[in-house]
PDB file of C-alpha atoms in Angstrom:
ATOM      1  CA  MET D   1      -8.092 -12.722 -25.825  1.00 78.00           C
ATOM      2  CA  VAL D   2      -5.904 -13.776 -22.889  1.00 90.00           C
ATOM      3  CA  LEU D   3      -6.406 -11.976 -20.145  1.00 96.00           C
ATOM      4  CA  LYS D   4      -3.928  -9.210 -19.107  1.00 95.00           C
ATOM      5  CA  LEU D   5      -3.050  -8.456 -15.148  1.00 95.00           C
ATOM      6  CA  TYR D   6      -1.437  -4.904 -15.549  1.00 93.00           C
ATOM      7  CA  GLY D   7       0.665  -4.934 -11.990  1.00 91.00           C
ATOM      8  CA  ASN D   8       4.608  -5.029 -10.813  1.00 88.00           C
ATOM      9  CA  PRO D   9       5.541  -8.475 -10.006  1.00 88.00           C
ATOM     10  CA  ILE D  10       6.379  -7.769  -6.397  1.00 85.00           C
ATOM     11  CA  SER D  11       3.254  -5.616  -5.771  1.00 86.00           C
ATOM     12  CA  ILE D  12       1.539  -7.157  -2.626  1.00 86.00           C
ATOM     13  CA  ALA D  13      -2.289  -6.280  -4.611  1.00 90.00           C
ATOM     14  CA  THR D  14      -1.068  -7.443  -7.845  1.00 91.00           C
ATOM     15  CA  LYS D  15       0.220 -10.956  -6.194  1.00 92.00           C
ATOM     16  CA  HIS D  16      -3.201 -11.371  -4.942  1.00 93.00           C
ATOM     17  CA  VAL D  17      -4.909 -11.525  -8.351  1.00 93.00           C
ATOM     18  CA  ALA D  18      -2.393 -14.015  -9.129  1.00 94.00           C
ATOM     19  CA  VAL D  19      -2.702 -16.056  -6.940  1.00 94.00           C
ATOM     20  CA  VAL D  20      -6.337 -16.948  -7.678  1.00 93.00           C
ATOM     21  CA  LEU D  21      -5.226 -16.807 -11.278  1.00 95.00           C
ATOM     22  CA  HIS D  22      -2.734 -19.561 -10.932  1.00 93.00           C
ATOM     23  CA  LYS D  23      -5.619 -21.146  -7.766  1.00 94.00           C
ATOM     24  CA  LYS D  24      -8.061 -21.392 -10.716  1.00 94.00           C
ATOM     25  CA  LYS D  25      -5.726 -22.366 -13.639  1.00 94.00           C
ATOM     26  CA  ILE D  26      -6.889 -18.922 -16.190  1.00 95.00           C
ATOM     27  CA  PRO D  27      -4.014 -17.831 -19.072  1.00 95.00           C
ATOM     28  CA  TYR D  28      -3.148 -14.304 -18.369  1.00 96.00           C
ATOM     29  CA  GLU D  29      -0.305 -12.319 -19.083  1.00 94.00           C
ATOM     30  CA  LEU D  30       1.146 -10.076 -16.832  1.00 94.00           C
ATOM     31  CA  VAL D  31       1.864  -6.516 -18.210  1.00 92.00           C
ATOM     32  CA  ALA D  32       4.782  -5.427 -15.619  1.00 91.00           C
ATOM     33  CA  ILE D  33       4.439  -1.566 -14.795  1.00 89.00           C
ATOM     34  CA  ASP D  34       7.578  -0.084 -13.000  1.00 84.00           C
ATOM     35  CA  PHE D  35       6.528   1.455  -9.680  1.00 76.00           C
ATOM     36  CA  ALA D  36       8.081   4.487 -10.995  1.00 76.00           C
ATOM     37  CA  LYS D  37       5.403   4.684 -14.348  1.00 78.00           C
ATOM     38  CA  ILE D  38       2.573   4.441 -11.686  1.00 75.00           C
ATOM     39  CA  LYS D  39       1.634   7.766 -11.990  1.00 76.00           C
ATOM     40  CA  GLU D  40       2.058   8.050 -15.874  1.00 77.00           C
ATOM     41  CA  PRO D  41      -0.721   8.950 -17.897  1.00 77.00           C
ATOM     42  CA  GLU D  42      -1.427   5.856 -19.445  1.00 77.00           C
ATOM     43  CA  VAL D  43      -1.886   4.122 -16.123  1.00 73.00           C
ATOM     44  CA  TRP D  44      -4.222   6.868 -14.919  1.00 75.00           C
ATOM     45  CA  VAL D  45      -6.564   6.297 -17.883  1.00 74.00           C
ATOM     46  CA  LYS D  46      -6.999   2.825 -16.694  1.00 81.00           C
ATOM     47  CA  GLN D  47      -7.025   3.146 -13.352  1.00 78.00           C
ATOM     48  CA  PRO D  48      -8.549   6.700 -12.166  1.00 77.00           C
ATOM     49  CA  PHE D  49      -6.368   6.543  -8.795  1.00 79.00           C
ATOM     50  CA  GLY D  50      -3.119   5.797 -10.701  1.00 78.00           C
ATOM     51  CA  GLN D  51      -2.576   2.908  -8.817  1.00 83.00           C
ATOM     52  CA  ILE D  52      -2.151  -1.265  -9.605  1.00 89.00           C
ATOM     53  CA  PRO D  53      -2.914  -4.111 -10.527  1.00 93.00           C
ATOM     54  CA  TYR D  54      -5.808  -3.738 -13.113  1.00 91.00           C
ATOM     55  CA  LEU D  55      -7.308  -6.460 -15.157  1.00 97.00           C
ATOM     56  CA  ASP D  56      -8.249  -5.865 -18.954  1.00 96.00           C
ATOM     57  CA  ASN D  57     -10.622  -8.603 -20.086  1.00 97.00           C
ATOM     58  CA  ASP D  58     -11.200  -7.730 -23.994  1.00 96.00           C
ATOM     59  CA  GLY D  59     -11.788  -4.381 -23.354  1.00 95.00           C
ATOM     60  CA  PHE D  60     -12.959  -4.376 -20.086  1.00 96.00           C
ATOM     61  CA  ILE D  61     -10.860  -3.043 -17.078  1.00 95.00           C
ATOM     62  CA  LEU D  62     -11.399  -3.408 -13.613  1.00 96.00           C
ATOM     63  CA  TYR D  63      -9.229  -2.569 -10.858  1.00 93.00           C
ATOM     64  CA  GLU D  64      -8.748  -2.899  -6.786  1.00 94.00           C
ATOM     65  CA  SER D  65      -7.414  -6.576  -6.335  1.00 93.00           C
ATOM     66  CA  ARG D  66     -10.500  -7.890  -3.878  1.00 93.00           C
ATOM     67  CA  ALA D  67     -13.095  -6.530  -7.122  1.00 94.00           C
ATOM     68  CA  ILE D  68     -10.764  -8.660  -9.704  1.00 96.00           C
ATOM     69  CA  ALA D  69     -10.631 -11.795  -7.722  1.00 94.00           C
ATOM     70  CA  ARG D  70     -14.346 -11.647  -7.100  1.00 94.00           C
ATOM     71  CA  TYR D  71     -14.935 -10.734 -10.600  1.00 97.00           C
ATOM     72  CA  LEU D  72     -12.405 -14.057 -11.408  1.00 97.00           C
ATOM     73  CA  GLU D  73     -14.399 -16.190  -9.437  1.00 94.00           C
ATOM     74  CA  ALA D  74     -17.761 -15.506 -11.203  1.00 95.00           C
ATOM     75  CA  LYS D  75     -16.736 -15.170 -14.314  1.00 97.00           C
ATOM     76  CA  TYR D  76     -14.968 -18.818 -14.041  1.00 97.00           C
ATOM     77  CA  PRO D  77     -17.144 -20.702 -11.523  1.00 95.00           C
ATOM     78  CA  ASN D  78     -15.614 -23.903 -13.306  1.00 94.00           C
ATOM     79  CA  GLN D  79     -12.281 -23.400 -13.975  1.00 95.00           C
ATOM     80  CA  GLY D  80     -10.083 -24.270 -10.942  1.00 94.00           C
ATOM     81  CA  PRO D  81     -11.957 -24.906  -6.778  1.00 90.00           C
ATOM     82  CA  LYS D  82     -13.999 -22.529  -6.444  1.00 92.00           C
ATOM     83  CA  LEU D  83     -12.826 -19.862  -3.828  1.00 91.00           C
ATOM     84  CA  VAL D  84     -16.366 -18.428  -2.947  1.00 91.00           C
ATOM     85  CA  PRO D  85     -19.174 -20.164  -1.540  1.00 91.00           C
ATOM     86  CA  SER D  86     -22.602 -20.266  -3.392  1.00 92.00           C
ATOM     87  CA  PRO D  87     -24.735 -17.358  -2.387  1.00 93.00           C
ATOM     88  CA  SER D  88     -27.434 -20.301  -1.792  1.00 96.00           C
ATOM     89  CA  ASP D  89     -26.213 -21.346   1.314  1.00 95.00           C
ATOM     90  CA  VAL D  90     -26.586 -18.603   3.310  1.00 96.00           C
ATOM     91  CA  LYS D  91     -24.948 -19.358   6.666  1.00 95.00           C
ATOM     92  CA  VAL D  92     -21.287 -20.783   4.764  1.00 91.00           C
ATOM     93  CA  THR D  93     -21.730 -17.282   2.596  1.00 91.00           C
ATOM     94  CA  ALA D  94     -22.316 -15.259   5.666  1.00 91.00           C
ATOM     95  CA  LEU D  95     -19.117 -16.841   7.071  1.00 91.00           C
ATOM     96  CA  PHE D  96     -16.962 -16.466   3.824  1.00 89.00           C
ATOM     97  CA  GLU D  97     -18.019 -12.296   4.024  1.00 91.00           C
ATOM     98  CA  GLN D  98     -17.015 -12.440   7.462  1.00 90.00           C
ATOM     99  CA  ALA D  99     -13.614 -13.491   7.082  1.00 87.00           C
ATOM    100  CA  ALA D 100     -13.054 -11.880   4.204  1.00 89.00           C
ATOM    101  CA  SER D 101     -14.351  -8.555   6.144  1.00 88.00           C
ATOM    102  CA  VAL D 102     -12.027  -9.650   9.171  1.00 88.00           C
ATOM    103  CA  GLU D 103      -9.240 -10.209   6.903  1.00 90.00           C
ATOM    104  CA  PHE D 104      -9.514  -6.531   4.755  1.00 88.00           C
ATOM    105  CA  SER D 105     -10.209  -4.347   7.966  1.00 88.00           C
ATOM    106  CA  ASP D 106      -8.663  -6.294  11.197  1.00 83.00           C
ATOM    107  CA  PHE D 107      -5.282  -7.750   9.516  1.00 84.00           C
ATOM    108  CA  ASP D 108      -4.348  -6.003   5.890  1.00 83.00           C
ATOM    109  CA  PRO D 109      -4.334  -2.427   7.061  1.00 82.00           C
ATOM    110  CA  PHE D 110      -1.540  -3.883  10.260  1.00 79.00           C
ATOM    111  CA  ALA D 111      -0.416  -6.170   8.790  1.00 75.00           C
ATOM    112  CA  SER D 112       0.713  -3.724   5.498  1.00 78.00           C
ATOM    113  CA  LYS D 113       1.857  -1.312   8.387  1.00 77.00           C
ATOM    114  CA  ALA D 114       4.449  -3.768   9.822  1.00 72.00           C
ATOM    115  CA  ALA D 115       5.629  -4.949   6.345  1.00 68.00           C
ATOM    116  CA  TYR D 116       6.041  -1.226   5.122  1.00 70.00           C
ATOM    117  CA  GLU D 117       7.880  -0.220   8.508  1.00 69.00           C
ATOM    118  CA  ALA D 118      10.079  -3.296   8.855  1.00 64.00           C
ATOM    119  CA  ILE D 119      10.889  -3.981   5.580  1.00 61.00           C
ATOM    120  CA  ILE D 120      10.104  -1.171   3.172  1.00 60.00           C
ATOM    121  CA  ASN D 121      10.672   1.754   4.997  1.00 64.00           C
ATOM    122  CA  PRO D 122      14.026   1.205   6.000  1.00 63.00           C
ATOM    123  CA  VAL D 123      14.733  -0.314   2.562  1.00 52.00           C
ATOM    124  CA  LEU D 124      13.685   2.511   0.655  1.00 56.00           C
ATOM    125  CA  PHE D 125      15.103   5.666   2.906  1.00 60.00           C
ATOM    126  CA  GLY D 126      17.877   4.402   5.365  1.00 72.00           C
ATOM    127  CA  LYS D 127      18.569   6.184   8.452  1.00 81.00           C
ATOM    128  CA  PHE D 128      17.086   9.454   7.200  1.00 79.00           C
ATOM    129  CA  LEU D 129      13.932  10.102   4.228  1.00 77.00           C
ATOM    130  CA  ALA D 130      16.709  10.346   1.419  1.00 73.00           C
ATOM    131  CA  GLY D 131      19.568   8.129   2.639  1.00 76.00           C
ATOM    132  CA  ASP D 132      21.767   7.545   5.346  1.00 81.00           C
ATOM    133  CA  GLU D 133      22.603  11.533   5.506  1.00 81.00           C
ATOM    134  CA  ILE D 134      20.001  13.869   7.316  1.00 81.00           C
ATOM    135  CA  THR D 135      18.847  16.327   4.692  1.00 79.00           C
ATOM    136  CA  LEU D 136      16.670  19.200   3.713  1.00 83.00           C
ATOM    137  CA  ALA D 137      13.675  16.378   3.048  1.00 79.00           C
ATOM    138  CA  ASP D 138      13.760  15.691   7.295  1.00 82.00           C
ATOM    139  CA  LEU D 139      14.373  19.223   8.236  1.00 84.00           C
ATOM    140  CA  PHE D 140      10.824  20.324   6.616  1.00 81.00           C
ATOM    141  CA  HIS D 141       8.799  18.146   8.557  1.00 81.00           C
ATOM    142  CA  LEU D 142      10.188  19.480  11.878  1.00 83.00           C
ATOM    143  CA  SER D 143       8.561  22.533  11.840  1.00 85.00           C
ATOM    144  CA  TYR D 144       4.469  21.030  11.428  1.00 81.00           C
ATOM    145  CA  GLY D 145       6.025  17.772  13.571  1.00 83.00           C
ATOM    146  CA  GLU D 146       6.746  19.994  16.656  1.00 85.00           C
ATOM    147  CA  LEU D 147       3.333  21.879  16.014  1.00 82.00           C
ATOM    148  CA  LEU D 148       1.282  18.535  15.949  1.00 81.00           C
ATOM    149  CA  ALA D 149       3.537  16.982  19.202  1.00 84.00           C
ATOM    150  CA  THR D 150       2.611  20.733  20.665  1.00 84.00           C
ATOM    151  CA  GLY D 151      -1.052  20.208  20.274  1.00 84.00           C
ATOM    152  CA  GLY D 152      -1.276  16.882  21.375  1.00 86.00           C
ATOM    153  CA  SER D 153      -1.174  14.714  18.291  1.00 81.00           C
ATOM    154  CA  ASP D 154       1.697  11.636  18.595  1.00 82.00           C
ATOM    155  CA  LEU D 155       0.712  11.024  14.882  1.00 75.00           C
ATOM    156  CA  LEU D 156       5.495  10.689  14.259  1.00 76.00           C
ATOM    157  CA  SER D 157       5.598   8.731  16.998  1.00 79.00           C
ATOM    158  CA  SER D 158       2.983   6.233  16.839  1.00 77.00           C
ATOM    159  CA  LYS D 159       3.737   5.172  13.117  1.00 69.00           C
ATOM    160  CA  GLY D 160       5.602   2.740  13.893  1.00 71.00           C
ATOM    161  CA  PRO D 161       9.497   2.430  15.393  1.00 77.00           C
ATOM    162  CA  ASN D 162      11.195   3.621  12.188  1.00 76.00           C
ATOM    163  CA  VAL D 163       9.290   6.859  12.093  1.00 80.00           C
ATOM    164  CA  ALA D 164       9.529   7.093  15.619  1.00 83.00           C
ATOM    165  CA  ARG D 165      13.066   6.728  15.661  1.00 85.00           C
ATOM    166  CA  TRP D 166      13.350   8.902  13.222  1.00 85.00           C
ATOM    167  CA  TRP D 167      11.049  11.539  14.349  1.00 87.00           C
ATOM    168  CA  LYS D 168      13.479  10.966  18.259  1.00 90.00           C
ATOM    169  CA  ASP D 169      17.003  11.810  15.884  1.00 90.00           C
ATOM    170  CA  VAL D 170      15.369  14.266  13.885  1.00 88.00           C
ATOM    171  CA  SER D 171      13.647  16.668  16.618  1.00 91.00           C
ATOM    172  CA  SER D 172      16.720  16.362  19.090  1.00 92.00           C
ATOM    173  CA  ARG D 173      18.944  17.829  16.679  1.00 90.00           C
ATOM    174  CA  ALA D 174      20.884  20.707  18.712  1.00 88.00           C
ATOM    175  CA  SER D 175      19.440  22.488  15.497  1.00 85.00           C
ATOM    176  CA  TRP D 176      16.629  22.213  15.638  1.00 88.00           C
ATOM    177  CA  GLN D 177      16.497  22.579  19.685  1.00 87.00           C
ATOM    178  CA  ALA D 178      17.998  26.471  18.907  1.00 83.00           C
ATOM    179  CA  VAL D 179      14.996  27.795  16.587  1.00 84.00           C
ATOM    180  CA  LYS D 180      11.722  25.144  17.656  1.00 79.00           C
ATOM    181  CA  ASP D 181      10.574  27.797  20.228  1.00 79.00           C
ATOM    182  CA  SER D 182      11.931  31.186  18.883  1.00 72.00           C
ATOM    183  CA  ILE D 183      14.012  32.191  15.615  1.00 67.00           C
ATOM    184  CA  PRO D 184      17.250  33.922  16.831  1.00 65.00           C
ATOM    185  CA  ALA D 185      18.085  37.136  16.144  1.00 62.00           C
ATOM    186  CA  SER D 186      21.576  36.162  15.093  1.00 56.00           C
ATOM    187  CA  LEU D 187      24.006  33.410  14.559  1.00 56.00           C
TER     188      LEU D 187
END
């Protein structure tokens, strides 16, 4: 049976697995999952967090892109190039694990945040959360956002330039300034 990779063709995590499959020349079939359907029951049955990708190897289901990549290397050690060093070479393995840890802990979280902030967030949301016009979705963030700021949290101003820009815009509006400290008795 050909391996089945369930994921979205533009998903970063799906691409992590696909590049390993290609590098090792492992035949597979991509079963494309629309992002809008990720939380559907058929995905939850295979992936308890409702995320992609996951791999089906003749009924053996594995999720998490890095776990899948390591599984593929272990299952197909003689197919394509060796992507993980031999455990018998302790120093080389230690350096590999160090590099893998750096990628996971120090590169990926920051790169994903930067990519989301620079590319995905503006495309998905535009100027405001639901597009180019302010909506209730924006206004409903104000009360807790202000409470966080009053409590000393910089969560909304430090989440990245697009979030900071959005927060500054919505929280400085006259309608919010009129009610943020005390709701007037009448209008």
